[in-house]
Amino acid sequence: MTLLRLLLLLLFVSGCPSSRLDEPGVLVISQEQQASWTRNFNPFLASGMARWATRAVIYEPLFIYNRLTQKYTPWLGTEYTWNEDGTAVDVTIRQGVRWSDGVPLTANDVAFTFNYIKQHKGADTGALWSFLSSVDIVDEHTVRFTFQRVYTPGFHAISQSPIVPQHIWQDIDTPLTFTNETPVATGPYIEIDVFETQLFEMKRNPLYWQPANNPPKRLRFPALITNDQANLALIRGEVDWAGNFLPAAERIFVAPNPEHHNYWFPAVGGSIYLYPNHTRPPLNDRNVRKALSLAIDRQLLLKVAMYEYAPLPHPTGLTDGYLRWRLEDINPNHWVQYDPERAGQMLDAAGWTRGTDGIRVNADGQRLSLTLQGVSGWSDWVRAVQVISRNLRTLGVDVHLVSYDFGAWFHRTQTGDFDLTMGWADEGPAPYDVYKALMSPSKVKPIGDPSPNNWHRFGAPEMTALEAQFEQTTEFETQHNIGLEMQRIFLERAPAIPLFAAPAWGESNSTRFTGFPSQDNPYARLSPNHPPETLLVLTALEAR
Amino acid sequence: MSGRFGFIIRRLFFYVLAAWVALTLNFIVPRLMPGDPASNLFAKFQGNLKPEAMEALKETFGFTDAPLWQQYINYLSHAVYGDFGISVSYYPTPASEIIWTGMAWTLLLLGTSVCLSFVIGTLMGAWAAWRRGTWVDNILPPLLSFIGSFPYFWLALLGLWLFGFMLDWLPVRHAYGRGVTPGLNLPFISSVALHAFMPALTLVIVSTGGWLLTMRNTMIAALGEDYIHYAQARGLSEPRVFMNYAVRNSILPSLTSFGLALGFVLSGALLTEIVFSYPGQGFLLLEAVQTQDYPLLQGLFLTITVAVLFANWLVDILVALMDPRTE
């Protein structure tokens, strides 16, 4: 018995938890939430299948679109020039960049990357070859992208694609099944020298092309299984950079260490909308949709569901990431605010009057009954749809609230099997990207066909001409005016109801590293959830 | 076929049949769920997948539109070799590889917890029955039942908060600490023991009460039997009567439940694993269901089914061996 006790004591003593003071220069990142790591760094696979670091750290694109400055930052490409009629764009490749195995980066690698995905359609997830006709080398440092037709928004997809080395990938015949365990790339951290199921670590790339002043020496990725575990690590100061949803951030995260713990959730991406299904009357009546919008108390929603992290939406649905595009001269009596009286009046005028039980009925005696669906795992959205359903019931709508598991919800949303659903929207560098997804007739798929966007099945006929005009010009002035026109159509037709601007979750711990973006230093988004903007942050960090 | 050997073989046939039924259900049920892996794949790309890429990916991933019976034959013929296909959510890692990483840790954590709680609970129950009416019998069963009524994950959360977060005495996550290399070395083994201590403790505390009560009740009945009195009258020593006659006969019902519990070890203690970020099979199962990762789902269900059936078969053998009436 004594021997047993002694043995147990010995075991515990020698296994005591090591001090939380890490070796200096190790940046601990929490972005992906996984139970255990699988070693896959394939840049052609979606996040979740390949590690976050693949597109966020290891592989680099030609240009990085910075949502805060609304500009393209030259990265592996230094400049781009359109030709006269907008049918081709020449990109100059940065000189002096080397792959992590020492081979220099040239235009060959860039041209190869795009021709490779032409060959292997499964890797062309952005459907670049639906508008590209060829990618050729002009000279050692210039690549020409020729389009099938004038399609200037195509530049964005080209600019964000990760560039891969020709001398490695030319021998790989099945890009999707290749796990790419030891990547060769151009990023600031590439070599994975520790890989366990619970943890993996990467070393600084000694050949990295950008000079840096005392950057982190290593990146460390602990496997954190759910948001709660990730937040626990964050609160205890064990993580330096994270992108978690953090409830009551001031109280639980900042308060324990106000000097170093910081969170910043700028809403410069897309907005979250309430989508009404236009194939189901009376949601095809724009006055009904506007009335529903006026009945929603967004302030309350943001307080209850989002801890007031998100701001009220702009009436056009465009966030501050579209400042230079946004229509500011808007009628103050717009429909994206809380005015339950006017909402009631609009419904009365549309033929929906209150019945004896308070629920509105039309002339035929039909009750205004709608189902509202949300995602059952996402607690913030669950609370949001609860607030919305309460508001709508006060308005006199018989709301049935249903929550589905993500898979089932997404299937129903995509196939148009809903009355009202909460959902995100496409973002992109210009209003064109947002409104094409919300209002383009070309994006309207029949009910039952899964659709990547335009779940509400609405097409404004004027959009077709406007889209074409936008695609065919490279002049900002022209594009700007087209964008304003699209916003006016959105305000007039009310295809979807903006709820709030979606924040980009980002937390930082500056105990060991400085240079994180913040409210006071907004050079890029703090959130690691939006590669490749992550490179802007990683290259600015310095060890204390 | 007769006798003990025949009994074992007959049971084996029954289990093989049960396994086939389970395999078939395992194939059908995930396909009855709304949604499908293709949509979930679509979701992974945040809905950004263009139709052409989607088609190519579907082909690569092997989402066939082949008739169901063809898929079934394909599934069955591969399943017997342990080949469940390539996981969709962890593409392109084979599902069997993913399952193996989780299985080892689940076996360790839950295997030891179940065995420990069985041994401790049963012995305590036997002792309580042997000393019925004393303080042991009056206090232990109600106390442990009371503790056992707490949800195990609540105890896990409490333990994590108190010993991990507030006092920092025990680690708050993972199966082993940083800086130790996996392998048969003392730092690794002690790290594993330390990290498994709190999760295992919460599981053991909660389940001991059940074993105790079962054993105690069976044994109290057995102690009233004539052969106990006869053995004592014949002058056999107390410990011998206790172990060889009372416990041996009373343990049989507990053993059957133990077999079942052992089998379900592989379903993992989902919530404990989540609370402690323990890389076991429970969380893998949840993830597979949520992403409708058919290969992984099928593989996990199969391992659980086989484990349950195998454990039950073993227990059947054990019972047959131990039950003096079958001699």
GROMACS .gro file of N, CA and C in nm, chain B residues 49-100:
model
  156
  593LEU      N    1  -1.852   2.779  -5.359
  593LEU     CA    2  -1.814   2.686  -5.463
  593LEU      C    3  -1.895   2.708  -5.589
  594LYS      N    4  -1.826   2.722  -5.702
  594LYS     CA    5  -1.897   2.738  -5.828
  594LYS      C    6  -1.937   2.600  -5.879
  595PRO      N    7  -2.045   2.592  -5.956
  595PRO     CA    8  -2.099   2.461  -5.997
  595PRO      C    9  -1.996   2.367  -6.058
  596GLU      N   10  -1.906   2.420  -6.142
  596GLU     CA   11  -1.811   2.331  -6.208
  596GLU      C   12  -1.716   2.268  -6.106
  597ALA      N   13  -1.671   2.352  -6.012
  597ALA     CA   14  -1.580   2.301  -5.910
  597ALA      C   15  -1.652   2.201  -5.822
  598MET      N   16  -1.780   2.230  -5.794
  598MET     CA   17  -1.860   2.140  -5.710
  598MET      C   18  -1.868   2.002  -5.772
  599GLU      N   19  -1.895   1.997  -5.904
  599GLU     CA   20  -1.905   1.868  -5.972
  599GLU      C   21  -1.775   1.792  -5.963
  600ALA      N   22  -1.666   1.863  -5.990
  600ALA     CA   23  -1.535   1.798  -5.986
  600ALA      C   24  -1.504   1.747  -5.846
  601LEU      N   25  -1.539   1.826  -5.745
  601LEU     CA   26  -1.512   1.786  -5.608
  601LEU      C   27  -1.596   1.665  -5.570
  602LYS      N   28  -1.722   1.668  -5.613
  602LYS     CA   29  -1.812   1.556  -5.581
  602LYS      C   30  -1.753   1.426  -5.634
  603GLU      N   31  -1.700   1.438  -5.756
  603GLU     CA   32  -1.640   1.319  -5.816
  603GLU      C   33  -1.520   1.273  -5.736
  604THR      N   34  -1.435   1.370  -5.699
  604THR     CA   35  -1.315   1.335  -5.624
  604THR      C   36  -1.350   1.271  -5.491
  605PHE      N   37  -1.449   1.325  -5.425
  605PHE     CA   38  -1.486   1.275  -5.294
  605PHE      C   39  -1.564   1.145  -5.302
  606GLY      N   40  -1.608   1.112  -5.422
  606GLY     CA   41  -1.678   0.987  -5.436
  606GLY      C   42  -1.823   0.992  -5.394
  607PHE      N   43  -1.885   1.111  -5.404
  607PHE     CA   44  -2.029   1.115  -5.375
  607PHE      C   45  -2.101   1.064  -5.499
  608THR      N   46  -2.127   0.938  -5.500
  608THR     CA   47  -2.187   0.883  -5.621
  608THR      C   48  -2.338   0.891  -5.614
  609ASP      N   49  -2.397   0.887  -5.730
  609ASP     CA   50  -2.542   0.877  -5.735
  609ASP      C   51  -2.580   0.735  -5.770
  610ALA      N   52  -2.488   0.643  -5.739
  610ALA     CA   53  -2.515   0.502  -5.769
  610ALA      C   54  -2.635   0.455  -5.687
  611PRO      N   55  -2.707   0.355  -5.736
  611PRO     CA   56  -2.823   0.304  -5.662
  611PRO      C   57  -2.783   0.257  -5.523
  612LEU      N   58  -2.876   0.269  -5.432
  612LEU     CA   59  -2.848   0.245  -5.291
  612LEU      C   60  -2.792   0.106  -5.265
  613TRP      N   61  -2.850   0.005  -5.333
  613TRP     CA   62  -2.805  -0.132  -5.305
  613TRP      C   63  -2.660  -0.151  -5.347
  614GLN      N   64  -2.620  -0.078  -5.454
  614GLN     CA   65  -2.481  -0.086  -5.500
  614GLN      C   66  -2.388  -0.025  -5.397
  615GLN      N   67  -2.432   0.091  -5.345
  615GLN     CA   68  -2.351   0.156  -5.241
  615GLN      C   69  -2.339   0.064  -5.120
  616TYR      N   70  -2.449  -0.007  -5.090
  616TYR     CA   71  -2.452  -0.094  -4.973
  616TYR      C   72  -2.353  -0.208  -4.986
  617ILE      N   73  -2.352  -0.271  -5.102
  617ILE     CA   74  -2.260  -0.382  -5.127
  617ILE      C   75  -2.116  -0.333  -5.114
  618ASN      N   76  -2.092  -0.216  -5.173
  618ASN     CA   77  -1.961  -0.156  -5.169
  618ASN      C   78  -1.917  -0.131  -5.025
  619TYR      N   79  -2.009  -0.075  -4.949
  619TYR     CA   80  -1.983  -0.041  -4.809
  619TYR      C   81  -1.953  -0.168  -4.729
  620LEU      N   82  -2.036  -0.270  -4.744
  620LEU     CA   83  -2.022  -0.393  -4.667
  620LEU      C   84  -1.891  -0.462  -4.699
  621SER      N   85  -1.858  -0.468  -4.829
  621SER     CA   86  -1.737  -0.540  -4.866
  621SER      C   87  -1.612  -0.471  -4.815
  622HIS      N   88  -1.618  -0.338  -4.802
  622HIS     CA   89  -1.502  -0.268  -4.748
  622HIS      C   90  -1.500  -0.265  -4.596
  623ALA      N   91  -1.618  -0.263  -4.537
  623ALA     CA   92  -1.624  -0.249  -4.392
  623ALA      C   93  -1.560  -0.366  -4.320
  624VAL      N   94  -1.573  -0.487  -4.376
  624VAL     CA   95  -1.515  -0.604  -4.308
  624VAL      C   96  -1.363  -0.595  -4.300
  625TYR      N   97  -1.303  -0.516  -4.390
  625TYR     CA   98  -1.158  -0.500  -4.383
  625TYR      C   99  -1.119  -0.378  -4.302
  626GLY      N  100  -1.218  -0.309  -4.248
  626GLY     CA  101  -1.186  -0.188  -4.172
  626GLY      C  102  -1.162  -0.069  -4.261
  627ASP      N  103  -1.203  -0.079  -4.388
  627ASP     CA  104  -1.184   0.032  -4.480
  627ASP      C  105  -1.316   0.107  -4.492
  628PHE      N  106  -1.327   0.221  -4.429
  628PHE     CA  107  -1.453   0.294  -4.432
  628PHE      C  108  -1.453   0.403  -4.535
  629GLY      N  109  -1.347   0.411  -4.611
  629GLY     CA  110  -1.341   0.517  -4.710
  629GLY      C  111  -1.267   0.637  -4.656
  630ILE      N  112  -1.271   0.743  -4.734
  630ILE     CA  113  -1.196   0.864  -4.698
  630ILE      C  114  -1.292   0.961  -4.631
  631SER      N  115  -1.252   1.011  -4.517
  631SER     CA  116  -1.336   1.104  -4.442
  631SER      C  117  -1.360   1.230  -4.524
  632VAL      N  118  -1.480   1.281  -4.517
  632VAL     CA  119  -1.514   1.403  -4.590
  632VAL      C  120  -1.464   1.526  -4.517
  633SER      N  121  -1.484   1.529  -4.385
  633SER     CA  122  -1.443   1.650  -4.313
  633SER      C  123  -1.293   1.657  -4.289
  634TYR      N  124  -1.225   1.545  -4.295
  634TYR     CA  125  -1.080   1.545  -4.278
  634TYR      C  126  -1.011   1.500  -4.405
  635TYR      N  127  -1.076   1.528  -4.518
  635TYR     CA  128  -1.022   1.487  -4.647
  635TYR      C  129  -0.878   1.529  -4.663
  636PRO      N  130  -0.788   1.450  -4.718
  636PRO     CA  131  -0.810   1.315  -4.768
  636PRO      C  132  -0.762   1.204  -4.674
  637THR      N  133  -0.769   1.229  -4.543
  637THR     CA  134  -0.726   1.125  -4.450
  637THR      C  135  -0.831   1.014  -4.445
  638PRO      N  136  -0.788   0.888  -4.451
  638PRO     CA  137  -0.885   0.779  -4.443
  638PRO      C  138  -0.955   0.781  -4.308
  639ALA      N  139  -1.082   0.743  -4.308
  639ALA     CA  140  -1.161   0.748  -4.185
  639ALA      C  141  -1.100   0.659  -4.077
  640SER      N  142  -1.047   0.545  -4.116
  640SER     CA  143  -0.992   0.454  -4.016
  640SER      C  144  -0.875   0.517  -3.941
  641GLU      N  145  -0.799   0.600  -4.011
  641GLU     CA  146  -0.685   0.666  -3.945
  641GLU      C  147  -0.733   0.765  -3.840
  642ILE      N  148  -0.837   0.841  -3.877
  642ILE     CA  149  -0.893   0.939  -3.784
  642ILE      C  150  -0.946   0.868  -3.660
  643ILE      N  151  -1.017   0.758  -3.685
  643ILE     CA  152  -1.078   0.686  -3.574
  643ILE      C  153  -0.971   0.632  -3.481
  644TRP      N  154  -0.863   0.584  -3.538
  644TRP     CA  155  -0.758   0.526  -3.455
  644TRP      C  156  -0.699   0.628  -3.358
   0.00000   0.00000   0.00000
